[in-house]
Short mmCIF file of C-alpha atoms in Angstrom, two decimals:
data_model
loop_
_atom_site.label_atom_id
_atom_site.label_comp_id
_atom_site.label_asym_id
_atom_site.label_seq_id
_atom_site.Cartn_x
_atom_site.Cartn_y
_atom_site.Cartn_z
CA MET A 1 142.72 85.53 97.31
CA ASP A 2 144.62 85.30 94.04
CA THR A 3 148.32 85.91 93.50
CA ILE A 4 147.87 89.26 91.75
CA TRP A 5 145.98 90.77 94.69
CA ARG A 6 148.62 89.45 97.09
CA ARG A 7 151.29 91.21 95.05
CA ILE A 8 149.26 94.42 94.85
CA LEU A 9 148.68 94.58 98.61
CA ALA A 10 152.31 93.70 99.28
CA GLY A 11 153.38 96.74 97.26
CA GLN A 12 155.06 94.69 94.53
CA LEU A 13 152.94 96.24 91.76
CA THR A 14 153.04 99.84 93.02
CA PRO A 15 154.86 101.18 89.91
CA LEU A 16 152.19 99.64 87.68
CA LEU A 17 149.41 100.94 89.92
CA GLU A 18 150.75 104.49 89.82
CA ALA A 19 151.33 104.35 86.06
CA ALA A 20 147.70 103.31 85.57
CA ARG A 21 146.23 106.16 87.63
CA THR A 22 145.06 108.27 84.65
CA VAL A 23 144.65 105.52 82.05
CA ARG A 24 141.19 104.65 80.74
CA THR A 25 140.32 101.19 79.46
CA GLY A 26 139.89 102.26 75.82
CA ASP A 27 143.24 104.10 75.57
CA LEU A 28 145.19 101.49 73.58
CA GLY A 29 148.44 103.46 73.45
CA SER A 30 148.60 103.88 77.21
CA LEU A 31 147.54 100.28 77.75
CA ASN A 32 150.47 99.08 75.69
CA LYS A 33 152.83 101.22 77.79
CA LEU A 34 151.41 99.69 80.95
CA ARG A 35 152.40 96.26 79.65
CA GLU A 36 155.99 97.36 80.22
CA HIS A 37 155.26 97.23 83.97
CA GLY A 38 153.21 94.04 84.21
CA SER A 39 151.33 91.20 82.59
CA ARG A 40 147.98 91.52 80.85
CA GLU A 41 146.24 90.16 83.96
CA GLU A 42 148.08 92.56 86.26
CA VAL A 43 147.26 95.54 84.03
CA SER A 44 143.59 94.52 84.02
CA ALA A 45 143.58 94.23 87.82
CA VAL A 46 145.04 97.67 88.49
CA LEU A 47 142.75 99.30 85.92
CA CYS A 48 139.79 97.76 87.75
CA ILE A 49 141.06 99.24 91.01
CA TRP A 50 141.26 102.74 89.54
CA ASP A 51 137.85 102.36 87.91
CA ALA A 52 136.35 101.40 91.29
CA ARG A 53 138.15 104.28 93.00
CA ARG A 54 136.73 106.77 90.51
CA ARG A 55 133.23 105.40 91.09
CA ALA A 56 133.79 105.69 94.84
CA GLU A 57 134.45 109.44 94.66
CA GLY A 58 131.82 111.29 96.67
CA ARG A 59 131.01 108.08 98.53
CA LEU A 60 134.28 107.18 100.23
CA GLU A 61 136.58 109.83 101.67
CA ASP A 62 139.98 109.86 99.96
CA ALA A 63 138.58 107.39 97.43
CA HIS A 64 141.89 107.31 95.55
CA ARG A 65 143.52 105.58 98.53
CA TRP A 66 140.97 102.79 99.06
CA TRP A 67 141.61 99.15 98.27
CA LEU A 68 138.43 97.84 96.72
CA THR A 69 136.71 96.07 93.85
CA GLY A 70 133.75 97.36 91.88
CA GLU A 71 131.49 94.62 93.23
CA ALA A 72 132.48 95.19 96.85
CA LEU A 73 131.95 98.94 96.47
CA GLN A 74 128.23 98.38 95.85
CA GLN A 75 127.67 97.35 99.46
CA ALA A 76 130.24 99.61 101.11
CA THR A 77 128.82 102.12 103.59
CA ARG A 78 129.35 105.76 102.68
CA SER A 79 132.14 107.28 104.76
CA SER A 80 129.83 109.95 106.20
CA VAL A 81 127.31 107.31 107.31
CA ALA A 82 130.01 105.01 108.67
CA ARG A 83 131.40 107.91 110.69
CA HIS A 84 127.94 108.69 112.10
CA LYS A 85 127.37 105.08 113.15
CA ALA A 86 130.86 104.75 114.60
CA HIS A 87 130.24 107.86 116.72
CA ARG A 88 127.05 106.29 118.11
CA ILE A 89 128.84 103.04 118.88
CA ARG A 90 131.93 104.63 120.42
CA ARG A 91 129.77 106.94 122.51
CA VAL A 92 128.54 103.81 124.30
CA CYS A 93 131.58 101.54 124.39
CA GLY A 94 134.45 104.04 124.31
CA GLU A 95 137.78 102.56 123.20
CA SER A 96 136.78 98.94 123.84
CA PRO A 97 137.05 96.46 120.97
CA VAL A 98 134.13 96.30 118.54
CA ILE A 99 133.35 93.42 116.17
CA ASP A 100 132.42 94.21 112.56
CA LEU A 101 130.75 91.14 111.04
CA CYS A 102 130.47 90.76 107.24
CA CYS A 103 132.92 93.65 107.09
CA GLY A 104 133.38 93.76 103.30
CA ILE A 105 136.11 96.22 102.33
CA GLY A 106 135.99 97.79 105.79
CA SER A 107 134.18 101.09 105.39
CA ASP A 108 132.45 100.72 108.76
CA ALA A 109 135.51 99.05 110.29
CA THR A 110 137.73 101.94 109.21
CA ALA A 111 135.44 104.48 110.90
CA LEU A 112 135.22 102.32 114.03
CA SER A 113 139.00 101.84 114.17
CA ARG A 114 139.57 105.57 114.59
CA GLY A 115 138.07 105.34 118.08
CA GLY A 116 139.47 102.01 119.22
CA PRO A 117 140.35 98.51 118.05
CA VAL A 118 138.05 96.61 115.70
CA VAL A 119 137.77 92.90 114.91
CA MET A 120 136.91 92.43 111.23
CA VAL A 121 135.14 89.22 110.22
CA ASP A 122 134.29 88.09 106.69
CA ARG A 123 134.19 84.76 104.88
CA ASP A 124 135.59 86.28 101.67
CA PRO A 125 139.41 86.26 101.96
CA LEU A 126 139.91 89.04 99.40
CA ARG A 127 137.43 91.44 101.00
CA LEU A 128 138.90 90.70 104.41
CA ALA A 129 142.40 91.49 103.12
CA LEU A 130 141.11 94.73 101.60
CA ALA A 131 139.45 95.67 104.90
CA ARG A 132 142.67 95.00 106.79
CA ALA A 133 144.61 97.16 104.33
CA ASN A 134 142.07 99.99 104.49
CA VAL A 135 142.04 100.07 108.30
CA ALA A 136 145.85 100.08 108.34
CA ALA A 137 145.97 102.89 105.76
CA ALA A 138 143.68 104.97 108.01
CA GLY A 139 146.00 104.46 110.96
CA GLY A 140 143.50 102.28 112.82
CA GLN A 141 144.04 99.16 114.87
CA GLY A 142 142.31 96.00 113.73
CA TRP A 143 142.43 92.22 113.61
CA ALA A 144 141.09 90.20 110.68
CA VAL A 145 139.28 86.88 111.11
CA GLU A 146 138.28 84.80 108.08
CA ALA A 147 135.13 82.99 109.14
CA ASP A 148 131.48 82.38 108.35
CA VAL A 149 129.21 84.16 110.84
CA ARG A 150 126.95 81.11 110.93
CA SER A 151 129.64 78.95 112.54
CA LEU A 152 131.68 81.52 114.45
CA PRO A 153 131.59 81.43 118.28
CA LEU A 154 131.35 85.05 119.39
CA SER A 155 131.97 86.79 122.67
CA PRO A 156 129.33 89.38 123.67
CA LEU A 157 131.42 92.34 122.50
CA PRO A 158 129.62 95.31 120.91
CA THR A 159 128.93 94.28 117.32
CA HIS A 160 128.09 95.82 113.96
CA ILE A 161 126.88 93.52 111.17
CA ASP A 162 126.26 94.21 107.50
CA PRO A 163 124.52 91.18 105.94
CA ASP A 164 124.60 90.66 102.19
CA ARG A 165 121.54 92.22 100.58
CA ARG A 166 122.24 91.39 96.93
CA LEU A 167 121.18 88.32 94.96
CA ASP A 168 122.13 87.89 91.30
CA GLY A 169 123.27 91.52 91.26
CA ARG A 170 119.91 92.84 92.47
CA ARG A 171 119.44 94.69 95.73
CA ARG A 172 117.08 93.17 98.30
CA HIS A 173 115.54 95.26 101.04
CA SER A 174 113.59 92.71 103.07
CA TYR A 175 114.87 91.44 106.39
CA PRO A 176 113.98 87.76 105.68
CA GLN A 177 116.09 87.82 102.48
CA MET A 178 119.32 88.97 104.12
CA LEU A 179 122.33 86.65 104.15
CA PRO A 180 122.83 85.60 106.86
CA GLY A 181 119.10 85.68 107.54
CA PRO A 182 116.92 85.84 110.65
CA ASP A 183 117.71 82.21 111.51
CA VAL A 184 121.29 83.33 112.20
CA LEU A 185 120.76 86.98 113.14
CA GLU A 186 118.20 86.48 115.90
CA PRO A 187 120.18 83.88 117.89
CA LEU A 188 123.16 86.21 117.45
CA MET A 189 121.13 89.08 118.94
CA GLU A 190 120.34 86.90 121.96
CA ARG A 191 124.06 86.28 122.58
CA VAL A 192 125.24 89.81 121.72
CA PRO A 193 123.01 92.40 123.43
CA ASP A 194 124.69 95.55 122.06
CA LEU A 195 124.35 95.21 118.31
CA ALA A 196 123.85 97.39 115.22
CA LEU A 197 122.32 95.73 112.14
CA LYS A 198 122.74 97.52 108.82
CA CYS A 199 119.65 97.27 106.59
CA GLY A 200 118.57 98.76 103.29
CA PRO A 201 116.37 101.88 103.48
CA GLY A 202 113.44 99.94 102.05
CA VAL A 203 113.29 97.45 104.92
CA ASP A 204 109.85 96.88 106.43
CA ILE A 205 110.16 98.05 110.01
CA LYS A 206 107.45 95.59 111.09
CA ASP A 207 109.72 92.68 110.13
CA LEU A 208 112.60 93.78 112.36
CA PRO A 209 113.19 92.64 115.94
CA ALA A 210 112.86 95.05 118.85
CA GLY A 211 115.13 98.08 118.92
CA GLU A 212 115.46 101.53 117.41
CA VAL A 213 115.35 101.72 113.61
CA GLU A 214 117.28 104.72 112.31
CA PHE A 215 116.73 105.79 108.70
CA ILE A 216 119.63 107.84 107.35
CA GLN A 217 119.67 110.38 104.52
CA ASP A 218 123.00 111.69 103.26
CA ARG A 219 123.20 114.75 100.98
CA GLY A 220 119.69 114.19 99.69
CA ASP A 221 119.96 110.42 99.23
CA LEU A 222 118.08 107.96 101.44
CA VAL A 223 120.87 105.43 101.93
CA GLU A 224 120.44 103.17 104.93
CA ALA A 225 118.45 101.94 107.90
CA THR A 226 120.18 100.67 111.03
CA LEU A 227 118.60 98.59 113.79
CA TRP A 228 120.13 99.61 117.13
CA ARG A 229 119.78 97.19 120.05
CA GLY A 230 120.83 97.00 123.66
CA ALA A 231 122.88 99.94 124.91
CA PHE A 232 122.84 101.42 121.38
CA ASP A 233 119.02 101.71 121.40
CA GLY A 234 117.99 105.36 121.80
CA GLY A 235 114.63 104.45 123.36
CA GLN A 236 112.34 105.18 120.40
CA ARG A 237 111.23 102.74 117.71
CA ARG A 238 111.86 105.16 114.84
CA ARG A 239 114.51 107.77 114.10
CA ALA A 240 115.24 109.91 111.04
CA THR A 241 118.70 111.41 110.61
CA LEU A 242 120.00 113.93 108.09
CA LEU A 243 123.67 114.04 107.12
CA PRO A 244 125.69 116.15 107.08
CA GLY A 245 124.60 118.13 110.08
CA GLU A 246 123.37 115.32 112.34
CA GLU A 247 119.79 116.64 112.39
CA THR A 248 117.58 113.99 113.97
CA ILE A 249 113.94 113.35 114.84
CA SER A 250 112.70 110.32 116.79
CA GLY A 251 109.39 109.00 118.03
CA GLU A 252 106.50 106.81 116.97
CA SER A 253 104.46 106.88 113.78
CA THR A 254 101.19 108.78 114.32
CA VAL A 255 98.34 110.00 112.13
CA LEU A 256 98.80 113.45 110.60
CA GLU A 257 96.36 116.22 111.46
CA SER A 258 94.73 117.84 108.44
CA TYR A 259 95.29 121.43 107.38
CA SER A 260 92.41 123.46 108.79
CA GLY A 261 92.43 126.30 106.23
CA THR A 262 91.25 126.46 102.64
CA GLU A 263 93.89 128.51 100.77
CA PRO A 264 97.41 127.73 102.02
CA ARG A 265 100.14 130.17 101.08
CA TRP A 266 102.81 127.50 101.36
CA ILE A 267 102.88 123.75 100.81
CA HIS A 268 105.72 121.50 101.92
CA GLU A 269 107.10 118.15 100.76
CA PRO A 270 108.84 116.24 103.58
CA VAL A 271 112.35 115.02 102.75
CA ALA A 272 112.56 111.33 101.90
CA VAL A 273 113.95 110.13 105.24
CA LEU A 274 111.22 111.83 107.24
CA GLU A 275 108.48 110.24 105.18
CA ARG A 276 110.19 106.84 105.06
CA SER A 277 110.58 106.76 108.84
CA GLY A 278 106.91 107.60 109.38
CA LEU A 279 107.81 110.61 111.52
CA VAL A 280 106.23 113.44 109.52
CA ALA A 281 103.75 114.04 112.35
CA GLN A 282 106.64 114.79 114.73
CA LEU A 283 107.38 117.88 112.65
CA LEU A 284 103.89 119.22 113.31
CA THR A 285 104.87 119.76 116.95
CA ARG A 286 107.51 122.27 115.78
CA HIS A 287 105.51 124.20 113.19
CA ILE A 288 101.92 125.24 112.51
CA LEU A 289 101.20 122.81 109.70
CA GLY A 290 98.66 120.21 108.67
CA GLU A 291 98.41 117.54 106.00
CA LEU A 292 97.23 119.08 102.75
CA HIS A 293 94.87 116.17 102.11
CA PRO A 294 94.40 112.94 104.10
CA GLY A 295 96.87 110.30 102.96
CA LEU A 296 98.78 112.66 100.65
CA GLY A 297 101.84 113.17 102.87
CA TRP A 298 102.38 116.80 101.80
CA LEU A 299 101.89 119.55 104.37
CA ALA A 300 100.25 122.96 104.14
CA GLY A 301 100.46 126.18 106.12
CA ASP A 302 100.32 129.95 105.93
CA ASP A 303 103.88 130.80 106.94
CA ARG A 304 107.26 130.37 105.30
CA ILE A 305 109.24 127.70 107.15
CA GLU A 306 112.98 127.26 106.91
CA SER A 307 113.66 123.64 107.80
CA PRO A 308 116.08 120.96 106.57
CA TRP A 309 113.19 118.50 106.86
CA LEU A 310 110.98 120.18 104.26
CA HIS A 311 111.10 121.17 100.62
CA SER A 312 108.92 124.28 100.79
CA PHE A 313 107.01 125.90 97.95
CA GLU A 314 105.16 129.19 97.78
CA VAL A 315 101.74 128.78 96.19
CA VAL A 316 101.42 130.83 93.00
CA GLU A 317 98.18 129.33 91.67
CA ARG A 318 96.08 126.21 91.85
CA MET A 319 93.40 124.79 89.59
CA PRO A 320 91.74 121.49 88.64
CA TRP A 321 94.24 119.51 86.57
CA ARG A 322 93.77 119.86 82.85
CA GLU A 323 96.91 120.24 80.79
CA GLU A 324 95.45 122.78 78.39
CA LYS A 325 94.21 124.94 81.26
CA VAL A 326 97.68 124.99 82.85
CA ARG A 327 99.23 125.74 79.45
CA ARG A 328 96.94 128.76 78.96
CA TRP A 329 97.81 130.09 82.41
CA LEU A 330 101.54 129.77 81.73
CA ARG A 331 101.20 131.48 78.36
CA ALA A 332 99.21 134.35 79.87
CA HIS A 333 101.84 134.90 82.57
CA GLY A 334 104.91 134.37 80.37
CA GLU A 335 106.05 131.46 82.52
CA GLY A 336 107.26 127.90 82.05
CA ILE A 337 107.56 124.79 84.19
CA ALA A 338 111.04 123.70 85.29
CA ILE A 339 110.06 120.75 87.51
CA VAL A 340 107.01 118.49 87.67
CA LYS A 341 106.14 116.55 90.83
CA THR A 342 103.32 114.04 91.11
CA ARG A 343 101.63 112.21 93.95
CA GLY A 344 98.84 109.74 93.21
CA VAL A 345 98.67 110.85 89.56
CA SER A 346 99.69 108.71 86.57
CA GLU A 347 101.27 111.47 84.45
CA ASP A 348 104.91 111.08 83.34
CA PRO A 349 106.75 114.05 84.99
CA ALA A 350 109.60 114.19 82.44
CA LYS A 351 107.32 114.22 79.40
CA LEU A 352 104.97 116.71 81.00
CA ARG A 353 107.82 119.05 81.89
CA ARG A 354 109.00 119.07 78.27
CA ARG A 355 105.52 119.92 77.06
CA LEU A 356 105.08 122.76 79.57
CA ARG A 357 108.62 124.18 79.50
CA GLY A 358 107.58 127.06 77.26
CA SER A 359 110.25 129.69 76.77
CA GLY A 360 111.75 128.95 80.17
CA GLY A 361 110.94 129.68 83.78
CA ASP A 362 111.52 128.36 87.26
CA LEU A 363 108.02 127.36 88.36
CA ILE A 364 107.13 123.95 89.72
CA LEU A 365 103.99 122.04 88.80
CA ALA A 366 102.77 119.66 91.51
CA LEU A 367 99.98 117.32 90.45
CA LEU A 368 98.42 116.00 93.63
CA ARG A 369 95.44 113.75 94.12
CA HIS A 370 92.78 115.04 96.50
CA GLY A 371 90.43 112.09 96.89
CA LYS A 372 89.03 111.51 93.40
CA LYS A 373 90.17 114.91 92.17
CA GLN A 374 93.49 115.81 90.60
CA VAL A 375 94.69 119.29 91.48
CA ALA A 376 97.43 121.28 89.72
CA TRP A 377 99.49 123.44 92.07
CA ILE A 378 101.77 126.00 90.45
CA LEU A 379 104.55 126.72 92.90
CA ARG A 380 107.78 128.60 93.44
CA ALA A 381 110.54 126.85 95.39
CA ASP A 382 112.08 128.25 98.55
CA SER A 383 115.81 127.90 97.90
CA GLU A 384 116.63 127.72 101.62
CA SER A 385 114.47 124.68 102.39
CA GLY A 386 115.20 120.96 102.40
CA ARG A 387 118.96 121.16 102.52
CA GLY A 388 119.19 117.71 104.04
#
C-alpha cells in the first residue's frame, strides 16, 4: 500500500478529500485550488476516490462514505445482495466468527460484521486496508489478515469466498477460470464444510460442486450466483431470488408443459433470474400457464396474473411476421411500437422500433419463433407485473 493511501486512511488528507467532494476532473480552476491542500499525486488520488464513490451510488449504501478504488468497485458485491447473503449465513452461525476470503473492499465483510465478528483475508494490502476501514466505519468488528488463500491454513469456521473473475479487465463467468480455481477451492471445501462461494450469474451450474446454487436478481438486474454448501445448503440444487422483497423459488429444472389452448389472452416473459435458474416450470404449479411454444421460454394463459416473476402482456393482435403487414395494422389503428422484443429472430430490436414508432404509442412488438415460423405478437404491458 502506497504512502498516499496510508495518509488518506489515517485522516491526514481529510481537508483535501472534503475539498475535492464536488470537483470534476476537467475543472481546471478547482483543480488548481485543490493544489493548495496537497500534491499533484494526492489530488489525483482523492479525485479517484470521489469518482469511484459516484459510480458506486445505487450499488453501495452510503456510497459517499466508502473507501474504494474504481477497479475494486467492479467486483464489489451490491449492498443489498451482501445483506441478503449475510442474513443467510448469520441465520445458521449466529454471532460466531465468519471468514471472508478474497474480501476485496469488504462489501460482504461489512454486511457480515453487523451480525458478528468477521475475519477478512486478501492478498492485496490496499484492498485489505480498505475493507478494514469500511467495516470499522460501519461499526462492525473485524480482523484483517494479509495472505494468499492458496497457502493459508484455515480453521473450519463458516466461510464466504469471492474469487477473482476478471482477466485483462474482462469478466469471466466459468468456474474453472476463477482465481483461485477449482484446484484450490475444492480442497478448501473439503476442509471447510459450511461455505458460500460467490460466482458470476453466467456460471454453468453443471461445473459446480454439490450444493445449492442461488441466482440473485436485484432491482431488475441479474447480478450473482452463490453456491451454498454444508449447513448453508437449503436442500435444493437451484434457487432463484428477487431483491428487494426476498421472493424466492427453489427446486429442480424440469421440462415445461405446453399451453393447451390456441388463442391466449395473455403471454408472459419470465424475469431473467427465473429463466437463468431453470425454474420456470416451478411457476406453473402456482398459476394456470403453459409454454407458448416448445423451447421458447415464454408462457401463455387466459388470465391476468400479477406476479413479480413475470413480465405480463395482454394480447392485442398476432400475425405472421412481415414488417409491412405490421406497419399497415399500426397505421389502421393509429398506434405505434414503443418496445420490440425478440426471441429466436435475427431482427435488430432498436432499429425495428425506430421504423415502427409511428406517431407514438405504448404497444410492444414481440417477434417470437414458433418452430420454423416467425410470429408477430402485438401486446400491451401490464404495469403491475415483473417488479422484481
